[in-house]
Amino acid sequence: MAPSIDSSARVLFVTPECAPMTKTGGLGDVSAALPEALRAAGMDVRTLLPGYEEVLGVMAHAQLRASVRVLGFDCRLLDAGAFIVVDCPELYARDGSPYQSRDGRDWDDNPVRFGVFCKLAALLATPDSPLAWRPDLVHCNDWPAALAPVYLHGERERAATVMTVHNLAFQGLCDPALVGPLEVPASYFTPDGLEFYGKLSFLKGGLVYADALTTVSPTYAREIQTPDFGSGLDGLLRRRRDVLTGILNGIDTQTWNPATDARIARRYDAGRLEAKAENKAALQRRLHLPVDEDLPLLGAVGRFTHQKGIDLLAAAADELVAMPAQIVVLGKGEPEHQRELAAVAARHPGRVAVAIGFNEDLAHAIEAGADVFLMPSRFEPCGLNQMYSQRYGTPPVARATGGLVDTVIDGVTGFLFESAESAALVAAVRRALAAYRDPARWTRIQRAAMARDFSWGEAARRYADLYRRLATVPQR
Ligand code: ADP
């Protein structure tokens, strides 16, 4: 349900990815859902996106509003209603993801690609904007949007700025020689500004110069102020803690709804949980595992990175299989993790299936068909999959960190474990499977998980409050 926000603040939501056009992770989902929730509540929110091929492809109706030269590049501003697209084929229309080529290497010119993007975002928030529509507030998301507050700082007349950190580990570090080409004032390149140990840090720029900072869960907001989670920026975040808040992400409850999900074998809800068995059988068949209703099926979906604890899962797999259980994993990422998981699957034919790739349909099938969802993350700013899995009656076993702490109730809607070690993961799965073998208890847990409200309403209300507070304060 849409929150009731009676605000007339105009907001430019600046993001490098937005589902369904482009999505590499949670930011893509958030960038689709949050502006939509705010618009549904009556706010005037427009999303600024780079003109990747997938974006231009669905914006054929967009109107050309202005042509501007930014940092030496000719850019066209396309107006597609809720979206403003920066069309500069030379920078954005490439075969690959927003950040990488198909072979998984970052584009060499990412700092310039996103520098141009940020410079344009800033331009739109000043009286020099070529557009008639001018935002009161610019909401910047992650490092590719983080130079916008830097460019706006010191402008006589400008919009307020919010910097949201979806993942502090991605900072957009680049060569200091780019200070000039990016037209960052040289006086800002100091340890108090956007210098990070000799490099130019996009994210640090945003964290220093934005009027307000947010991150995507209250626990992660506290964690990033500590050396263990702060990626070298914890001191800065402690200094700015008065303007830092954690606002938990919501999920798209229409896309992720087992009662209406067209991507799963059989739809179900909390009153028809027995139908979940059909989804389990369909998943087992799809991944060439023996169909066995009684064998617990553990599922995982996500980027294969150190962050996600894929190595912990690989190290735990032999013991998990021996419980006994089947395991299905979907994801892609670092080759060493892909190799580790492939070796696990080879050791346990018929018990472990690993699907490499990005596959939305299979992600839905795993949420619906698994009995238990695994999320052994070392850190997790918010995490979406544990919310999806609770909604699908697939209780998560998750590490007690970041947004996982804020969304999983241990022993009630899922299972949390403290230490980032495979033994702790194994022990938590053991606890989960003990509950699984007690059908009445398991159903209680599934229903408690499915009853949780992870919709965007509350988050949208909080962002709207923040926008209103900032938009009414005169800016420097
Ligand atoms: P992060 O943003 O750190 O990758 P989140 O849990 O916040 O993690 O969001 C991940 C999103 O991307 C979820 O919607 C998840 O389902 C999706 N996802 C990640 N990897 C894959 C994959 N290999 N195939 C399909 N969806 C994926």
Coordinates of C-alpha atoms and ligand atoms in Angstrom, one line a residue:
M1 CA 0.0 0.0 0.0
A2 CA 1.3 3.4 -0.8
P3 CA 2.3 5.6 2.1
S4 CA 0.5 8.9 2.5
I5 CA 3.1 11.6 1.9
D6 CA 1.8 15.1 1.3
S7 CA 4.9 16.6 -0.1
S8 CA 5.6 18.6 -3.2
A9 CA 9.4 18.2 -3.1
R10 CA 10.8 17.4 -6.5
V11 CA 13.5 14.6 -6.3
L12 CA 16.1 13.5 -8.8
F13 CA 17.0 9.9 -8.1
V14 CA 20.4 9.3 -9.5
T15 CA 21.4 5.6 -10.1
P16 CA 23.6 3.6 -12.3
E17 CA 21.1 0.7 -12.6
C18 CA 17.4 0.1 -12.5
A19 CA 15.4 -3.1 -12.9
P20 CA 14.1 -4.5 -15.2
M21 CA 16.3 -2.7 -17.8
T22 CA 19.6 -3.2 -16.0
K23 CA 20.3 -4.9 -12.7
T24 CA 23.4 -6.4 -11.3
G25 CA 22.2 -6.7 -7.7
G26 CA 20.0 -5.2 -5.1
L27 CA 20.6 -1.6 -6.2
G28 CA 18.7 -2.3 -9.4
D29 CA 15.7 -3.6 -7.5
V30 CA 15.8 -0.6 -5.1
S31 CA 16.1 1.9 -7.9
A32 CA 12.9 0.5 -9.5
A33 CA 10.9 0.1 -6.3
L34 CA 11.7 3.2 -4.2
P35 CA 11.0 5.9 -6.7
E36 CA 7.8 4.0 -7.8
A37 CA 6.6 3.9 -4.1
L38 CA 7.3 7.6 -3.7
R39 CA 5.6 8.5 -6.9
A40 CA 2.6 6.3 -5.9
A41 CA 2.5 8.5 -2.8
G42 CA 2.3 11.6 -4.8
M43 CA 5.9 12.8 -4.8
D44 CA 7.5 14.2 -8.0
V45 CA 10.4 11.8 -8.3
R46 CA 12.4 11.3 -11.6
T47 CA 15.1 8.8 -12.1
L48 CA 18.3 9.7 -13.9
L49 CA 19.9 6.8 -15.7
P50 CA 22.8 6.4 -18.1
G51 CA 21.7 5.5 -21.7
Y52 CA 22.8 1.9 -21.8
E53 CA 21.5 0.0 -24.8
E54 CA 18.9 -1.9 -22.7
V55 CA 17.6 1.5 -21.4
L56 CA 17.5 3.2 -24.8
G57 CA 15.7 0.1 -26.2
V58 CA 12.7 0.6 -23.9
M59 CA 12.6 4.4 -24.1
A60 CA 12.0 4.8 -27.8
H61 CA 9.2 7.2 -27.0
A62 CA 11.6 9.5 -25.0
Q63 CA 11.8 13.2 -26.1
L64 CA 15.0 14.9 -26.7
R65 CA 15.1 17.9 -24.3
A66 CA 18.6 19.3 -24.4
S67 CA 22.1 18.7 -25.8
V68 CA 24.9 19.6 -23.5
R69 CA 28.7 19.1 -23.5
V70 CA 30.0 17.7 -20.3
L71 CA 33.6 17.0 -19.5
G72 CA 34.3 17.1 -23.2
F73 CA 31.5 14.7 -24.1
D74 CA 28.4 15.5 -26.1
C75 CA 25.3 14.3 -24.2
R76 CA 21.7 14.3 -25.0
L77 CA 19.1 14.5 -22.3
L78 CA 16.1 12.4 -23.0
D79 CA 12.8 12.8 -21.2
A80 CA 10.8 9.6 -20.7
G81 CA 8.4 10.8 -18.0
A82 CA 9.5 9.1 -14.8
F83 CA 13.0 8.7 -16.3
I84 CA 15.6 11.2 -17.6
V85 CA 18.2 9.4 -19.6
V86 CA 21.7 10.6 -20.4
D87 CA 22.3 9.5 -24.0
C88 CA 26.0 9.4 -24.8
P89 CA 26.6 6.2 -26.9
E90 CA 30.3 6.6 -26.8
L91 CA 30.2 6.2 -23.0
Y92 CA 27.2 4.0 -22.2
A93 CA 25.9 2.1 -25.2
R94 CA 28.2 -0.9 -24.9
D95 CA 27.9 -4.7 -24.9
G96 CA 28.2 -5.6 -21.3
S97 CA 26.9 -4.7 -17.8
P98 CA 26.8 -1.1 -16.5
Y99 CA 30.3 -1.6 -15.1
Q100 CA 31.9 -4.4 -17.0
S101 CA 32.5 -5.9 -20.4
R102 CA 31.1 -9.4 -21.1
D103 CA 34.4 -11.0 -20.0
G104 CA 33.9 -9.5 -16.5
R105 CA 36.5 -6.7 -16.6
D106 CA 35.6 -3.2 -15.4
W107 CA 35.4 -0.7 -18.2
D108 CA 38.7 1.2 -18.1
D109 CA 36.9 4.5 -18.4
N110 CA 34.4 4.0 -15.6
P111 CA 35.6 7.1 -13.7
V112 CA 34.9 9.2 -16.8
R113 CA 31.6 7.4 -17.6
F114 CA 30.2 8.0 -14.2
G115 CA 32.0 11.4 -13.8
V116 CA 30.0 12.7 -16.8
F117 CA 26.8 11.1 -15.3
C118 CA 27.4 12.9 -11.9
K119 CA 28.3 16.2 -13.5
L120 CA 25.0 16.1 -15.4
A121 CA 23.1 15.2 -12.3
A122 CA 24.6 18.2 -10.6
L123 CA 23.9 20.5 -13.5
L124 CA 20.2 19.6 -13.4
A125 CA 20.1 20.7 -9.8
T126 CA 21.3 24.3 -10.4
P127 CA 19.8 27.3 -12.1
D128 CA 22.0 26.5 -15.1
S129 CA 20.0 23.4 -15.8
P130 CA 18.8 23.1 -19.5
L131 CA 15.6 21.5 -18.2
A132 CA 12.5 23.4 -17.0
W133 CA 12.0 20.7 -14.2
R134 CA 14.4 21.4 -11.4
P135 CA 14.8 19.1 -8.3
D136 CA 14.8 20.3 -4.7
L137 CA 16.8 17.3 -3.8
V138 CA 19.2 15.0 -5.5
H139 CA 19.3 11.4 -4.2
C140 CA 22.6 9.8 -5.1
N141 CA 23.0 6.0 -5.0
D142 CA 26.4 4.3 -4.6
W143 CA 29.8 5.4 -6.0
P144 CA 28.7 6.0 -9.6
A145 CA 26.5 8.8 -8.4
A146 CA 28.7 10.0 -5.6
L147 CA 30.5 12.9 -7.3
A148 CA 27.2 14.8 -7.8
P149 CA 27.3 16.2 -4.2
V150 CA 30.9 17.2 -4.8
Y151 CA 30.1 19.2 -7.9
L152 CA 27.1 20.8 -6.1
H153 CA 29.0 21.7 -3.0
G154 CA 29.7 25.4 -2.9
E155 CA 27.1 26.3 -5.6
R156 CA 25.3 29.4 -4.6
E157 CA 21.9 28.0 -5.4
R158 CA 21.4 24.2 -5.5
A159 CA 19.3 21.3 -4.5
A160 CA 19.9 19.4 -1.2
T161 CA 21.8 16.1 -1.5
V162 CA 21.4 12.7 -0.1
M163 CA 24.0 10.0 -0.5
T164 CA 22.9 6.4 0.0
V165 CA 25.4 3.6 0.4
H166 CA 24.1 0.3 -0.9
N167 CA 27.5 -1.3 -0.4
L168 CA 30.5 0.4 1.1
A169 CA 32.9 -2.1 -0.4
F170 CA 32.5 -0.5 -3.9
Q171 CA 34.1 2.9 -3.7
G172 CA 35.0 4.0 -7.2
L173 CA 38.7 4.5 -6.5
C174 CA 40.7 6.0 -9.4
D175 CA 43.8 7.7 -10.5
P176 CA 44.4 11.1 -8.9
A177 CA 45.4 12.4 -12.4
L178 CA 41.7 12.4 -13.1
V179 CA 41.0 15.3 -10.7
G180 CA 41.6 17.7 -13.6
P181 CA 39.6 15.9 -16.4
L182 CA 36.8 15.3 -14.0
E183 CA 36.8 19.0 -13.1
V184 CA 36.9 18.3 -9.4
P185 CA 38.3 21.4 -7.6
A186 CA 41.9 20.6 -6.9
S187 CA 41.4 22.0 -3.3
Y188 CA 39.0 19.1 -2.6
F189 CA 41.7 16.5 -3.2
T190 CA 42.8 16.2 0.4
P191 CA 42.4 13.5 3.1
D192 CA 39.5 15.6 4.4
G193 CA 37.9 15.6 0.9
L194 CA 37.9 12.9 -1.7
E195 CA 41.5 11.6 -1.5
F196 CA 41.7 8.1 -0.2
Y197 CA 45.3 7.0 0.4
G198 CA 46.5 8.8 -2.7
K199 CA 43.5 7.8 -4.9
L200 CA 40.5 9.8 -5.9
S201 CA 37.5 8.1 -4.3
F202 CA 34.1 8.8 -5.8
L203 CA 32.2 7.4 -2.8
K204 CA 34.3 9.3 -0.2
G205 CA 33.4 12.5 -2.1
G206 CA 29.7 11.7 -1.7
L207 CA 30.2 10.9 2.0
V208 CA 32.1 14.1 2.7
Y209 CA 30.0 16.5 0.7
A210 CA 26.3 15.2 0.8
D211 CA 24.0 17.0 3.2
A212 CA 22.6 13.6 4.5
L213 CA 23.8 10.1 4.3
T214 CA 21.8 6.9 4.5
T215 CA 22.4 3.2 4.2
V216 CA 20.1 0.4 3.7
S217 CA 19.6 -1.1 7.2
P218 CA 20.0 0.2 10.7
T219 CA 22.5 -2.5 11.7
Y220 CA 24.7 -1.8 8.7
A221 CA 24.6 1.9 9.5
R222 CA 26.1 1.1 12.9
E223 CA 28.6 -1.5 11.5
I224 CA 30.1 0.8 8.9
Q225 CA 31.2 3.1 11.7
T226 CA 33.6 0.4 12.9
P227 CA 37.0 -0.6 11.5
D228 CA 35.8 -4.2 10.8
F229 CA 33.1 -3.0 8.4
G230 CA 34.2 0.5 7.5
S231 CA 36.4 -0.2 4.5
G232 CA 38.7 2.6 5.7
L233 CA 35.9 5.1 5.8
D234 CA 34.7 4.4 9.4
G235 CA 36.4 7.5 10.9
L236 CA 34.6 9.7 8.4
L237 CA 31.3 7.9 9.0
R238 CA 31.7 8.3 12.7
R239 CA 32.3 12.1 12.2
R240 CA 29.2 12.3 10.1
R241 CA 27.0 10.0 12.3
D242 CA 24.6 12.8 13.1
V243 CA 23.5 12.9 9.4
L244 CA 23.7 9.1 8.8
T245 CA 20.6 7.0 9.1
G246 CA 19.8 3.4 8.2
I247 CA 16.6 2.8 6.3
L248 CA 15.7 -0.8 5.6
N249 CA 15.0 -1.6 2.0
G250 CA 11.6 -3.0 1.1
I251 CA 11.0 -5.6 -1.6
D252 CA 8.8 -5.7 -4.7
T253 CA 5.9 -7.6 -3.2
Q254 CA 4.2 -8.0 -6.6
T255 CA 7.1 -9.6 -8.4
W256 CA 8.0 -11.7 -5.3
N257 CA 4.6 -13.2 -4.4
P258 CA 4.2 -16.9 -4.3
A259 CA 0.4 -16.6 -4.7
T260 CA 0.7 -14.9 -8.1
D261 CA 4.3 -15.8 -9.3
A262 CA 4.0 -17.0 -12.9
R263 CA 7.6 -18.2 -12.8
I264 CA 7.0 -21.0 -10.4
A265 CA 5.6 -24.4 -11.0
R266 CA 2.6 -24.1 -8.6
R267 CA 1.4 -21.0 -6.8
Y268 CA 0.7 -21.1 -3.1
D269 CA 0.2 -19.0 0.0
A270 CA 0.4 -19.5 3.8
G271 CA -2.9 -21.5 3.7
R272 CA -1.7 -23.9 1.0
L273 CA 1.8 -24.7 1.9
E274 CA 1.5 -28.3 0.8
A275 CA 1.7 -26.9 -2.8
K276 CA 5.3 -26.0 -2.1
A277 CA 6.2 -29.7 -2.6
E278 CA 5.4 -29.4 -6.3
N279 CA 7.8 -26.5 -6.6
K280 CA 10.4 -28.5 -4.9
A281 CA 9.9 -31.5 -7.3
A282 CA 10.0 -29.1 -10.3
L283 CA 13.3 -27.6 -9.0
Q284 CA 14.8 -31.0 -8.4
R285 CA 13.9 -32.1 -12.0
R286 CA 15.1 -28.9 -13.5
L287 CA 18.5 -29.2 -11.9
H288 CA 18.7 -33.0 -12.5
L289 CA 18.6 -33.9 -8.9
P290 CA 16.7 -37.0 -7.8
V291 CA 13.1 -36.0 -6.9
D292 CA 12.8 -36.7 -3.2
E293 CA 10.1 -34.9 -1.1
D294 CA 11.7 -35.9 2.2
L295 CA 15.2 -34.8 1.6
P296 CA 15.7 -31.3 2.8
L297 CA 16.6 -29.0 -0.1
L298 CA 18.9 -26.0 0.8
G299 CA 19.0 -23.2 -1.8
A300 CA 21.2 -20.2 -2.3
V301 CA 21.2 -17.4 -4.9
G302 CA 23.7 -14.5 -5.3
R303 CA 26.9 -13.0 -6.5
F304 CA 29.9 -15.4 -5.9
T305 CA 32.1 -13.1 -3.9
H306 CA 33.9 -13.1 -0.6
Q307 CA 31.1 -10.9 0.8
K308 CA 28.5 -13.5 0.2
G309 CA 30.5 -16.2 2.1
I310 CA 30.4 -18.6 -0.9
D311 CA 33.7 -20.1 0.4
L312 CA 32.0 -20.8 3.8
L313 CA 29.2 -22.6 1.9
A314 CA 31.6 -24.6 -0.2
A315 CA 33.6 -25.6 3.0
A316 CA 30.4 -26.6 4.8
A317 CA 28.9 -28.5 1.8
D318 CA 30.2 -32.0 2.7
E319 CA 28.7 -31.8 6.1
L320 CA 25.4 -30.3 4.9
V321 CA 25.1 -33.1 2.3
A322 CA 25.7 -35.7 5.0
M323 CA 22.9 -34.4 7.2
P324 CA 21.4 -35.5 4.7
A325 CA 20.3 -32.7 2.3
Q326 CA 20.4 -31.6 -1.2
I327 CA 21.9 -28.2 -2.1
V328 CA 21.2 -25.9 -5.1
V329 CA 23.2 -22.8 -5.8
L330 CA 22.6 -20.2 -8.5
G331 CA 25.0 -17.4 -9.1
K332 CA 28.0 -16.1 -10.9
G333 CA 31.1 -14.1 -9.9
E334 CA 34.7 -14.7 -9.0
P335 CA 36.1 -17.7 -10.9
E336 CA 37.7 -19.2 -7.8
H337 CA 34.3 -19.5 -6.2
Q338 CA 32.8 -21.0 -9.3
R339 CA 35.6 -23.6 -9.3
E340 CA 35.1 -24.3 -5.6
L341 CA 31.4 -24.9 -6.1
A342 CA 31.9 -26.9 -9.3
A343 CA 34.2 -29.2 -7.3
V344 CA 31.6 -29.6 -4.6
A345 CA 29.0 -30.5 -7.2
A346 CA 31.4 -33.0 -8.8
R347 CA 32.0 -34.6 -5.4
H348 CA 28.2 -35.0 -4.7
P349 CA 26.4 -36.0 -7.9
G350 CA 22.7 -36.2 -7.2
R351 CA 23.0 -34.1 -4.1
V352 CA 24.5 -30.7 -5.2
A353 CA 23.6 -28.7 -8.3
V354 CA 25.3 -25.5 -9.2
A355 CA 23.9 -23.2 -11.9
I356 CA 26.3 -20.6 -13.1
G357 CA 24.7 -17.4 -14.5
F358 CA 22.1 -14.7 -13.8
N359 CA 18.7 -16.2 -14.2
E360 CA 15.6 -14.5 -12.7
D361 CA 13.3 -17.5 -13.4
L362 CA 15.6 -19.9 -11.7
A363 CA 16.0 -17.5 -8.7
H364 CA 12.2 -17.5 -8.3
A365 CA 12.1 -21.3 -8.6
I366 CA 14.7 -21.7 -5.9
E367 CA 12.9 -19.3 -3.5
A368 CA 9.8 -21.4 -4.0
G369 CA 11.2 -24.9 -4.3
A370 CA 13.9 -24.9 -1.6
D371 CA 13.0 -25.8 2.0
V372 CA 15.7 -23.6 3.5
F373 CA 17.5 -20.6 2.1
L374 CA 21.2 -20.1 2.8
M375 CA 22.8 -16.6 3.2
P376 CA 26.2 -17.0 4.9
S377 CA 27.3 -13.4 4.1
R378 CA 30.3 -11.9 5.8
F379 CA 28.6 -8.5 5.5
E380 CA 25.3 -7.6 4.1
P381 CA 24.1 -4.0 3.8
C382 CA 20.5 -5.1 3.6
G383 CA 20.1 -8.2 1.5
L384 CA 16.9 -9.0 -0.5
N385 CA 17.0 -12.7 -0.9
Q386 CA 16.3 -13.4 2.8
M387 CA 13.2 -11.3 2.5
Y388 CA 12.0 -13.0 -0.6
S389 CA 12.6 -16.4 1.0
Q390 CA 10.6 -15.5 4.1
R391 CA 7.8 -14.4 1.8
Y392 CA 8.0 -17.8 0.0
G393 CA 7.8 -19.8 3.2
T394 CA 11.5 -20.8 2.8
P395 CA 13.1 -19.9 6.1
P396 CA 16.6 -18.4 5.7
V397 CA 19.7 -19.5 7.6
A398 CA 21.7 -16.3 7.6
R399 CA 24.7 -14.8 9.2
A400 CA 23.9 -12.3 12.0
T401 CA 25.1 -9.2 10.1
G402 CA 23.7 -6.0 8.6
G403 CA 20.2 -6.2 7.2
L404 CA 20.0 -9.9 7.9
V405 CA 19.8 -9.1 11.6
D406 CA 17.1 -6.5 10.9
T407 CA 14.9 -8.8 8.9
V408 CA 15.3 -12.4 10.2
I409 CA 14.0 -13.3 13.7
D410 CA 16.1 -16.1 15.0
G411 CA 14.1 -19.2 15.7
V412 CA 10.8 -17.5 14.7
T413 CA 11.1 -16.7 10.9
G414 CA 14.6 -18.1 10.2
F415 CA 17.9 -18.9 11.8
L416 CA 20.9 -16.6 12.5
F417 CA 24.5 -17.6 13.2
E418 CA 27.2 -15.3 14.6
S419 CA 30.7 -16.2 13.4
A420 CA 31.7 -16.2 9.7
E421 CA 32.9 -19.8 9.9
S422 CA 31.6 -22.9 8.1
A423 CA 31.1 -24.7 11.4
A424 CA 28.7 -22.0 12.5
L425 CA 26.8 -22.3 9.3
V426 CA 26.6 -26.1 9.7
A427 CA 25.4 -25.7 13.3
A428 CA 22.7 -23.2 12.2
V429 CA 21.5 -25.5 9.4
R430 CA 21.4 -28.3 11.9
R431 CA 19.1 -26.2 14.0
A432 CA 16.9 -25.4 11.0
L433 CA 16.6 -29.1 10.0
A434 CA 15.7 -30.1 13.6
A435 CA 12.8 -27.7 13.2
Y436 CA 12.1 -29.0 9.7
R437 CA 11.6 -32.5 11.0
D438 CA 8.9 -31.2 13.4
P439 CA 6.1 -30.4 10.8
A440 CA 3.9 -28.4 13.2
R441 CA 6.9 -26.2 14.3
W442 CA 8.1 -25.9 10.7
T443 CA 4.7 -24.7 9.5
R444 CA 4.6 -22.2 12.3
I445 CA 8.0 -20.8 11.2
Q446 CA 7.0 -20.7 7.6
R447 CA 3.7 -18.9 8.4
A448 CA 5.5 -16.4 10.7
A449 CA 8.0 -15.7 7.9
M450 CA 5.3 -15.3 5.3
A451 CA 3.3 -12.9 7.5
R452 CA 6.1 -10.4 7.7
D453 CA 5.5 -7.1 5.9
F454 CA 8.6 -6.2 3.8
S455 CA 6.7 -3.8 1.5
W456 CA 8.2 -0.4 0.6
G457 CA 5.6 1.6 2.5
E458 CA 7.6 2.2 5.7
A459 CA 10.9 2.9 3.8
A460 CA 9.2 5.3 1.4
R461 CA 7.7 7.2 4.4
R462 CA 11.2 7.5 6.0
Y463 CA 12.9 8.7 2.8
A464 CA 10.0 11.2 2.2
D465 CA 10.5 12.5 5.8
L466 CA 14.2 12.9 5.1
Y467 CA 13.6 14.6 1.8
R468 CA 11.1 17.0 3.3
R469 CA 13.5 17.9 6.2
L470 CA 16.4 18.6 3.8
A471 CA 14.4 20.3 1.0
T472 CA 13.2 22.9 3.4
V473 CA 16.6 23.8 4.8
P474 CA 18.4 26.6 2.8
Q475 CA 21.5 25.1 1.3
R476 CA 25.0 26.5 1.4
Ligands
ADP1 P1 23.6 -7.7 -3.7 O1 22.9 -6.5 -4.1 O2 24.6 -7.6 -2.7 O3 24.0 -8.6 -4.9 P2 20.9 -8.5 -2.6 O4 20.5 -9.6 -1.8 O5 20.7 -7.1 -2.0 O6 22.5 -8.6 -2.9 O7 20.2 -8.5 -4.0 C1 20.6 -9.4 -5.0 C2 19.5 -9.4 -6.0 O8 20.0 -9.9 -7.2 C3 18.3 -10.2 -5.7 O9 17.2 -9.7 -6.3 C4 18.7 -11.6 -6.2 O10 17.6 -12.4 -6.4 C5 19.4 -11.2 -7.5 N1 20.4 -12.1 -8.0 C6 21.7 -12.1 -7.6 N2 22.3 -13.1 -8.3 C7 21.5 -13.6 -9.1 C8 21.5 -14.6 -10.1 N3 22.7 -15.3 -10.4 N4 20.4 -14.9 -10.9 C9 19.3 -14.2 -10.6 N5 19.1 -13.3 -9.7 C10 20.2 -13.0 -8.9

